[in-house]
Amino acid sequence: MPPDPLFATDALTVRYGGVLANDRVTLTVDRGEIVGLIGPNGAGKTTLVDAVSGFAPATGAVTLAGRRLDGAGPHRRRAAGLARTWQAGELFTDLTVAQNLAVAIERPGWRTVVGDVFGRRRPDADGIQAALEMLGLGDAADRRPTELSLGQQKLVGVARALVGGTAMLLLDEPAAGLDTHESGQFGAELRRIAATGVGVLLIDHDMTLVLDVCDRVYVLDFGKVIASGPPAAIRDDPAVIAAYLGSAVAE
Amino acid sequence: MGEFLQFVFLGLSTGAVYAVLASSLVGVYAATGIVNFAQGSIALWAVWAVAALRADGTLVLPVGSVGLGSGPMDRVPAVAIGVASAVVWALLAHLLVFRPLRRAPVLGQVVASVGLMIFLQALVTLRFDTTSLQALPLLPAKVLTFAGAHVNVSDLVLAGAAVAVAALLWAYFRFTRPGIATRAGAEDERAARLMGLSPDRLAAVVWAITGGVCGLVAVLAAPTIGLDPTSYTFYVVPALAAALVGRLASIGLACAAGLLLGSFQTVILWLGTKSWWPGWAQAGLGDALPFVVVIVALFLLGGRIPSRGEVTETRLAAVTIPRLRPAPVALVLAAATAATLLTSGAWRFGVVTSAILTLLAMSLVLLTGYLGQISLATMAFAGTAGFALSKLTTSAHVPFPFSILISAMVATAVGVVVGIPALRIRGAQLAVVTLAAAIAVQSFVFSNPALTPFEGNLIRDPSLFGLSLAVRSGTDLTTARFALTVLVIVALLTLAVARLMAGATGRGFLAVRSNERAAAAAGINVAATKLLGFGLSAFLAGIGGCLIGYSRGQLSDASFTVLAGLTLLAMAYVGGITSVSGAIIAGLIGPLGVLYTFLTQTVEAGRYYQLIAAGGLLVTAVLNPLGLAGTTGHHARAWLSRRRRPPEAPPPGAAAPTGTEPAGTVPTSPEPSHAA
Ligand SMILES: Nc1ncnc2c1ncn2[C@@H]1O[C@H](COP(=O)(O)OP(=O)(O)O)[C@@H](O)[C@H]1O
Ligand SMILES: [Mg+2]
């Protein structure tokens, strides 16, 4: 592993009341690398994404390209290049799909006020269209999120996280709601995204997708990392099978 | 010390009204999740009903009246009937307004309850003889002496009654089966149904009880406090402050805070008479107190007020992002210009006022419609600028248009400050804060003799390059020059705001409105965006306030009343709070606008204006909880998408071409800045 990873957490800890939702989680993701994060429900995967993106109170360090981000507000972390998606989609229902993406590119402030009133600026339509097409949403640009299937809504969330200067992508169950075929396509799309140098942390219950597309995988259980390594090793790890894969296969 | 105590006790009667209103607000909130701004208005009706009965035995109804016996009625039956009238109003409010709005967006509920508040207030003014009726004594006039203080027995009785009412309400929710079921039902309707009780009926019981006790205590306190066609309506603001001290959950705390607040206000009045008390603080401080209490309750006492209902289920008024097409814009501008030039006198004044109101409504569209922040302080922003304008033009001789710009900047600053609470609270609570702020500004700035001279705040007429733009010239009440100036300013600003709404700023506002968390994750600084919204909105309102000032030539506390502000919000909502066209409609039907001119000039029904406005709002809010433009916009969109879409939509997966772009076109910056 190179000495300076793109993204790293160090001893990240989140406590919800009596629950240690994340217990000294330390992980790294490199440029262009797709890293999986798996674990049973309630293991603390979403909590990790919340903590990293600034939505959960956490102790420990979060680093992006050598820059400490812990302590910064969510919007600052996003501006620094750390983008996330949500397990429940969380799209802006008043806006079209393209406008959902435009929000992440041009954020409101005094500059947009002046620009809107006096300028003739249009949102970066090409960038938006390219991001949508990359995720197979090319013809959904002018639709409302509610008109799309749940799986497609998730993909819009991914596209929204992809625009506006993203170096590191945290995906919380993006493939839930996709069928096997779509999930396979999504895997290919992820590879193309990573090929541009973006680091990806992928949380998903679709083991075919995770084991297929990821370079490395971390396994979380009760807030702790219990195993990490290449997919092949994870698949055969007895501890992982006991904690998660056994039940996942049984499902 | 004796004197101090005397004033403490003197405040107990007002405090008792606050306390009972506050306890009732908590009760209604527990049962329905609604913050009822109309609680004071319901009591107001009871007070006047009793006064009319005791004057000559007339039972005044909303329409018509019934003579009950000849001559004045005795106190006991009169009070009983008065209290019953409050119960009836409360039940009607439940059945006709709030029950239909049970699942409506918070904005719809707030606006409806504000609508009911001003509807009842207008009805009281119309139906009762407000010039000659009096509140005859009800309670014993005895005076006790206690530690050197003369204490009215009636004040003690009232305070005792307030405590008793609070205890009763508390016991009802705590110990009785229906009371417990009500609390359970508000959290989970199924739970109440499982107990075999209908949540609707349980809520009706609470509405009836609270309506009755509020009516009773107000009736009992009226002989001490006095009869007034508005005061009880606005007693809801200190009561809301007290209820917030109890975090809208504790009846005991709400009651105690209400009593204390009443006493504190009279003590401040007393302190105001001292020679060492600063002159600027002699008036209005007591009325500003609720705002301080609200802020302390929300920020220093800590802990968020548990919000009711599923946050994720909250629907909002649908939005149509404006597309500025030249033809309709030119049409509206031409119509407005024609209306200005072809009219004169009162009608032209109505047109000018409508133009100004459109601007004020735009400020609400931006802040409430787009950003989702409910503000009841728009008129206070306008008023702040108006008063700044007066000082700037008369004392500092700042010329137009800089006078307007600087004044609007002052309003912007006030707007940003009022917006700070919005960083922590939302929905109905934010409405409470902004209403308390509006009242504080009105009483402390506009009605304060130290800041506002008795003869009003004069404003110098505007002129540009030596050309007078004064509103009046000789016998001409509204000059064409002034009217056109207003039109140009309003048109330019409206177009600017429309561009804002259609641009990145509008998208960002809508994102914050629809999902603050996701907006933050998309990189939006939510706090800064809210303050930007408050600032922009206050700026627009400030310009509107300056134009109102120039159109009047002078300003007093009657120029920017809180009531006018509430009516404006009502009209903006009726017109459609998410669109430019809605703002224009609001301008036409807003207070003193074209509709009002029509009512006064053509059908001579001007005094019904507030009633019509509030009634219109209630009907609109109940039938279209998303607002008129929201509903029509929604229908239009549904129709369009039905037409646009081919009969058989291809399955999304098949239709989507798999991206074959080379990786290089990805719109991301592959590397973060390495500067750090
Ligand atoms: N906001 C919260 N408040 C309290 N507890 C929470 C919160 N979010 C998650 N938890 C708890 O933290 C643990 C981890 O949850 P989560 O991160 O959602 O798991 P996963 O995403 O792996 O299914 C669970 O026990 C959950 O109940
Ligand atoms: Mg999860």
XYZ file of N, CA and C in Angstrom, chain A residues 6 31 55 64-67 74-76 78-80 84 86 90-95 99 102-104 106-110 112-113 115-120 123 127-128 130-131 133-134 136-137 139 142-144 147 152 160 162-167 182 185 189 192 195-198, chain B residues 316-321 412 496-497 499-526 529 532 535-536 637 641 644-645 652-653 655-674 676:
408
model
N -5.493 7.944 -0.287
C -6.402 9.054 -0.582
C -7.251 9.383 0.634
N -6.550 6.049 -4.238
C -7.078 6.636 -5.475
C -7.422 5.525 -6.454
N -22.115 13.797 9.881
C -23.488 13.787 10.376
C -23.636 13.061 11.711
N -8.507 13.167 4.160
C -8.682 13.056 2.720
C -7.494 13.745 2.073
N -6.744 12.982 1.306
C -5.558 13.503 0.632
C -4.668 14.275 1.605
N -4.466 13.691 2.762
C -3.562 14.285 3.725
C -4.166 15.422 4.525
N -5.428 15.741 4.279
C -6.053 16.868 4.960
C -7.037 16.349 5.992
N -20.548 19.182 7.541
C -20.783 18.319 6.381
C -20.502 19.017 5.046
N -20.947 20.278 4.909
C -20.784 20.919 3.601
C -19.313 21.179 3.297
N -18.517 21.393 4.341
C -17.087 21.605 4.100
C -16.417 20.314 3.640
N -17.842 17.976 2.021
C -18.243 17.749 0.637
C -17.416 18.629 -0.294
N -17.231 19.870 0.099
C -16.460 20.778 -0.742
C -15.016 20.306 -0.865
N -14.531 19.606 0.165
C -13.162 19.099 0.115
C -13.046 17.883 -0.798
N -21.081 11.554 -0.310
C -21.747 10.340 0.149
C -23.113 10.198 -0.502
N -27.078 8.224 0.323
C -27.891 7.838 1.469
C -28.597 6.525 1.187
N -32.858 10.073 -0.412
C -32.827 11.460 0.021
C -32.575 12.431 -1.132
N -33.379 12.285 -2.161
C -33.274 13.239 -3.266
C -34.150 14.452 -2.971
N -33.898 15.541 -3.700
C -34.728 16.733 -3.549
C -35.941 16.557 -4.447
N -37.092 16.319 -3.834
C -38.259 15.930 -4.617
C -38.840 17.085 -5.431
N -38.531 18.325 -5.036
C -39.064 19.466 -5.796
C -38.288 19.708 -7.080
N -37.132 19.092 -7.194
C -36.257 19.375 -8.330
C -36.229 18.190 -9.284
N -31.583 18.923 -12.008
C -31.446 19.986 -11.005
C -30.886 19.446 -9.693
N -27.391 19.650 -10.263
C -26.919 21.036 -10.364
C -26.696 21.644 -8.992
N -27.543 21.249 -8.031
C -27.411 21.774 -6.668
C -26.026 21.476 -6.098
N -25.516 20.289 -6.419
C -24.228 19.898 -5.863
C -23.061 20.599 -6.563
N -23.397 24.003 -8.028
C -23.441 25.426 -7.716
C -24.223 25.629 -6.436
N -23.547 25.938 -5.357
C -24.224 26.067 -4.065
C -24.637 27.507 -3.833
N -25.809 27.706 -3.195
C -26.307 29.068 -3.030
C -25.402 29.903 -2.127
N -25.336 31.172 -2.432
C -24.519 32.105 -1.665
C -24.575 33.442 -2.372
N -23.835 34.403 -1.865
C -23.868 35.728 -2.490
C -23.477 35.663 -3.954
N -23.955 33.222 -6.132
C -25.035 32.769 -7.017
C -26.114 33.839 -7.136
N -26.326 34.613 -6.055
C -27.335 35.672 -6.126
C -26.968 36.646 -7.240
N -24.840 36.165 -9.665
C -24.800 35.449 -10.938
C -26.186 35.232 -11.524
N -27.124 34.843 -10.693
C -28.481 34.596 -11.177
C -29.116 35.870 -11.717
N -28.927 36.965 -10.970
C -29.631 38.197 -11.340
C -28.989 38.847 -12.565
N -27.663 38.926 -12.565
C -27.010 39.704 -13.626
C -26.393 38.843 -14.709
N -26.100 37.597 -14.391
C -25.356 36.789 -15.355
C -26.268 35.996 -16.265
N -25.638 35.254 -17.124
C -26.401 34.379 -18.011
C -25.913 32.949 -17.823
N -26.383 26.031 -15.482
C -25.631 24.976 -14.808
C -24.830 24.179 -15.840
N -21.556 18.441 -17.908
C -21.072 17.648 -16.775
C -22.192 16.833 -16.165
N -23.357 17.471 -16.036
C -24.500 16.788 -15.442
C -24.927 15.621 -16.326
N -23.166 14.043 -18.532
C -22.150 12.982 -18.533
C -22.276 12.110 -17.298
N -22.493 12.752 -16.143
C -22.620 11.965 -14.910
C -23.847 11.078 -14.980
N -25.303 9.916 -17.674
C -25.119 8.853 -18.655
C -24.200 7.764 -18.129
N -23.222 8.195 -17.369
C -22.302 7.226 -16.775
C -23.065 6.207 -15.939
N -26.241 5.396 -16.570
C -27.378 4.880 -17.331
C -28.661 5.639 -17.088
N -28.545 6.930 -16.729
C -29.742 7.718 -16.444
C -29.910 8.832 -17.473
N -31.638 9.508 -20.018
C -32.918 10.082 -20.438
C -33.812 10.453 -19.257
N -34.803 15.192 -17.071
C -35.870 16.150 -16.801
C -37.039 15.548 -16.028
N -36.854 14.321 -15.567
C -37.934 13.701 -14.777
C -37.786 14.107 -13.324
N -38.893 13.926 -12.586
C -38.837 14.140 -11.135
C -38.391 12.832 -10.477
N -40.800 10.007 -10.051
C -41.286 9.257 -11.216
C -40.394 8.061 -11.524
N -33.451 3.314 -9.489
C -32.948 4.454 -10.270
C -32.738 5.670 -9.386
N -25.424 12.360 -8.145
C -25.332 13.639 -7.439
C -24.044 13.711 -6.617
N -21.367 12.378 -7.474
C -20.229 12.278 -8.384
C -19.830 13.635 -8.946
N -20.792 14.587 -8.993
C -20.500 15.880 -9.602
C -20.025 16.875 -8.547
N -19.483 17.968 -9.026
C -19.098 19.044 -8.117
C -17.760 18.834 -7.451
N -16.901 18.067 -8.082
C -15.550 17.915 -7.550
C -15.476 16.855 -6.475
N -15.503 15.599 -6.875
C -15.502 14.506 -5.908
C -14.231 13.687 -6.038
N -13.568 13.466 -4.909
C -12.368 12.648 -4.916
C -12.628 11.298 -4.279
N -29.191 -5.245 -13.598
C -28.847 -3.844 -13.346
C -27.667 -3.730 -12.397
N -24.548 -4.172 -14.267
C -24.205 -2.940 -14.985
C -23.606 -1.912 -14.041
N -20.217 0.319 -14.051
C -20.189 1.780 -13.933
C -19.245 2.214 -12.815
N -15.705 2.130 -13.949
C -15.357 3.288 -14.785
C -15.125 4.531 -13.932
N -11.856 4.270 -12.305
C -10.761 4.409 -13.268
C -10.355 5.866 -13.456
N -11.248 6.800 -13.091
C -10.879 8.215 -13.211
C -10.060 8.689 -12.022
N -9.821 7.806 -11.053
C -8.994 8.193 -9.918
C -9.779 8.400 -8.640
N -11.099 8.308 -8.732
C -11.933 8.491 -7.542
C -11.829 7.239 -6.664
N -44.935 19.496 1.155
C -44.795 20.938 1.042
C -45.529 21.395 -0.196
N -45.834 22.682 -0.199
C -46.486 23.239 -1.362
C -45.617 22.972 -2.589
N -46.262 22.489 -3.663
C -45.516 22.199 -4.875
C -44.955 23.499 -5.455
N -43.868 23.357 -6.164
C -43.177 24.533 -6.667
C -43.121 24.488 -8.186
N -43.376 25.620 -8.802
C -43.098 25.713 -10.222
C -41.964 26.694 -10.385
N -40.873 26.226 -10.890
C -39.723 27.106 -11.076
C -40.027 28.054 -12.223
N -32.199 44.438 6.202
C -31.482 43.189 5.946
C -30.775 42.711 7.204
N -35.768 40.385 -10.879
C -34.514 39.899 -10.298
C -34.781 38.674 -9.430
N -35.824 38.738 -8.610
C -36.114 37.606 -7.729
C -36.545 36.397 -8.547
N -35.499 35.626 -11.441
C -34.258 35.023 -11.983
C -33.525 34.242 -10.907
N -33.569 34.802 -9.711
C -32.955 34.127 -8.571
C -33.616 32.770 -8.334
N -34.953 32.792 -8.393
C -35.706 31.566 -8.132
C -35.437 30.524 -9.205
N -35.227 30.998 -10.435
C -34.996 30.057 -11.527
C -33.551 29.594 -11.574
N -32.685 30.249 -10.822
C -31.259 29.967 -10.929
C -30.726 29.097 -9.810
N -29.428 29.148 -9.664
C -28.750 28.300 -8.683
C -29.229 28.603 -7.272
N -29.507 29.877 -6.991
C -29.950 30.231 -5.648
C -31.289 29.571 -5.333
N -32.220 29.666 -6.281
C -33.532 29.056 -6.075
C -33.424 27.551 -5.889
N -32.608 26.907 -6.713
C -32.427 25.451 -6.576
C -31.878 25.112 -5.202
N -30.895 25.905 -4.773
C -30.308 25.651 -3.455
C -31.341 25.835 -2.353
N -32.153 26.886 -2.463
C -33.200 27.117 -1.463
C -34.156 25.925 -1.428
N -34.586 25.486 -2.611
C -35.532 24.372 -2.665
C -34.906 23.109 -2.089
N -33.619 22.938 -2.326
C -32.939 21.762 -1.776
C -32.978 21.805 -0.258
N -32.693 22.976 0.315
C -32.722 23.104 1.772
C -34.139 22.867 2.280
N -35.116 23.414 1.574
C -36.500 23.252 1.993
C -36.898 21.783 1.990
N -36.461 21.057 0.972
C -36.970 19.695 0.864
C -36.178 18.710 1.721
N -34.910 18.983 2.004
C -34.143 18.012 2.788
C -32.832 18.647 3.253
N -32.838 19.136 4.485
C -31.660 19.863 4.972
C -30.426 18.969 5.035
N -30.640 17.724 5.454
C -29.502 16.810 5.591
C -28.849 16.552 4.241
N -29.711 16.215 3.287
C -29.174 15.919 1.958
C -28.554 17.165 1.347
N -29.123 18.328 1.647
C -28.550 19.564 1.117
C -27.148 19.766 1.663
N -26.986 19.535 2.964
C -25.661 19.680 3.557
C -24.693 18.684 2.936
N -25.182 17.460 2.698
C -24.311 16.450 2.106
C -23.965 16.792 0.664
N -24.806 17.617 0.019
C -24.493 18.026 -1.353
C -23.569 19.240 -1.350
N -23.152 19.657 -0.176
C -22.172 20.736 -0.103
C -22.760 22.099 0.207
N -24.074 22.150 0.489
C -24.694 23.447 0.792
C -24.493 23.783 2.258
N -24.061 25.017 2.507
C -23.956 25.494 3.878
C -25.358 25.914 4.308
N -26.043 25.001 4.999
C -27.467 25.215 5.279
C -27.680 26.461 6.127
N -27.184 29.548 4.114
C -28.257 29.685 3.134
C -29.518 30.248 3.782
N -28.961 33.834 4.382
C -29.052 34.526 3.088
C -30.516 34.752 2.726
N -31.954 37.410 4.909
C -31.419 38.703 4.519
C -32.058 39.215 3.234
N -32.114 38.366 2.213
C -32.713 38.782 0.944
C -34.178 39.163 1.135
N -48.977 20.218 -14.052
C -47.843 19.353 -14.310
C -48.289 17.932 -14.610
N -47.458 16.017 -18.052
C -46.640 14.807 -18.136
C -47.474 13.670 -18.725
N -47.174 14.368 -22.402
C -45.850 14.271 -22.979
C -45.411 12.826 -23.140
N -45.790 12.034 -22.123
C -45.252 10.685 -22.106
C -45.944 9.818 -23.154
N -37.416 1.361 -17.907
C -36.293 2.282 -17.740
C -34.944 1.631 -18.016
N -34.795 0.400 -17.608
C -33.493 -0.250 -17.787
C -33.155 -0.393 -19.270
N -34.377 1.312 -21.789
C -34.261 2.573 -22.506
C -32.914 3.234 -22.260
N -32.348 2.960 -21.100
C -31.117 3.649 -20.753
C -29.947 3.047 -21.505
N -29.328 3.844 -22.362
C -28.162 3.321 -23.062
C -27.004 3.165 -22.071
N -26.344 2.064 -22.184
C -25.214 1.884 -21.282
C -24.111 2.845 -21.704
N -23.634 3.582 -20.756
C -22.632 4.598 -21.068
C -21.415 3.983 -21.740
N -20.999 4.567 -22.851
C -19.811 4.048 -23.514
C -18.733 5.108 -23.588
N -18.969 6.183 -22.837
C -17.974 7.265 -22.835
C -16.630 6.756 -22.337
N -15.551 7.279 -22.911
C -14.257 6.983 -22.310
C -14.202 7.599 -20.913
N -13.455 6.983 -20.063
C -13.452 7.396 -18.670
C -13.072 8.854 -18.483
N -12.349 9.400 -19.444
C -11.846 10.755 -19.275
C -12.922 11.822 -19.186
N -14.146 11.559 -19.677
C -15.165 12.610 -19.685
C -15.912 12.706 -18.365
N -15.518 11.917 -17.392
C -16.254 11.955 -16.135
C -16.144 13.347 -15.509
N -17.266 13.893 -15.099
C -17.276 15.263 -14.597
C -16.796 15.364 -13.171
N -15.775 14.703 -12.839
C -15.285 14.831 -11.474
C -13.843 15.271 -11.547
N -13.426 15.951 -10.529
C -12.003 16.244 -10.482
C -11.365 15.040 -9.826
N -10.616 14.304 -10.581
C -10.122 13.029 -10.074
C -9.240 13.196 -8.832
N -8.548 14.264 -8.742
C -7.666 14.429 -7.587
C -8.156 15.598 -6.751
N -8.193 15.447 -5.449
C -8.488 16.615 -4.627
C -7.267 17.527 -4.629
N -7.489 18.735 -4.189
C -6.353 19.654 -4.185
C -5.268 19.121 -3.256
N -4.086 19.117 -3.755
C -2.996 18.568 -2.946
C -2.312 19.648 -2.150
N -3.125 21.078 0.480
C -3.129 20.924 1.932
C -2.018 20.007 2.416
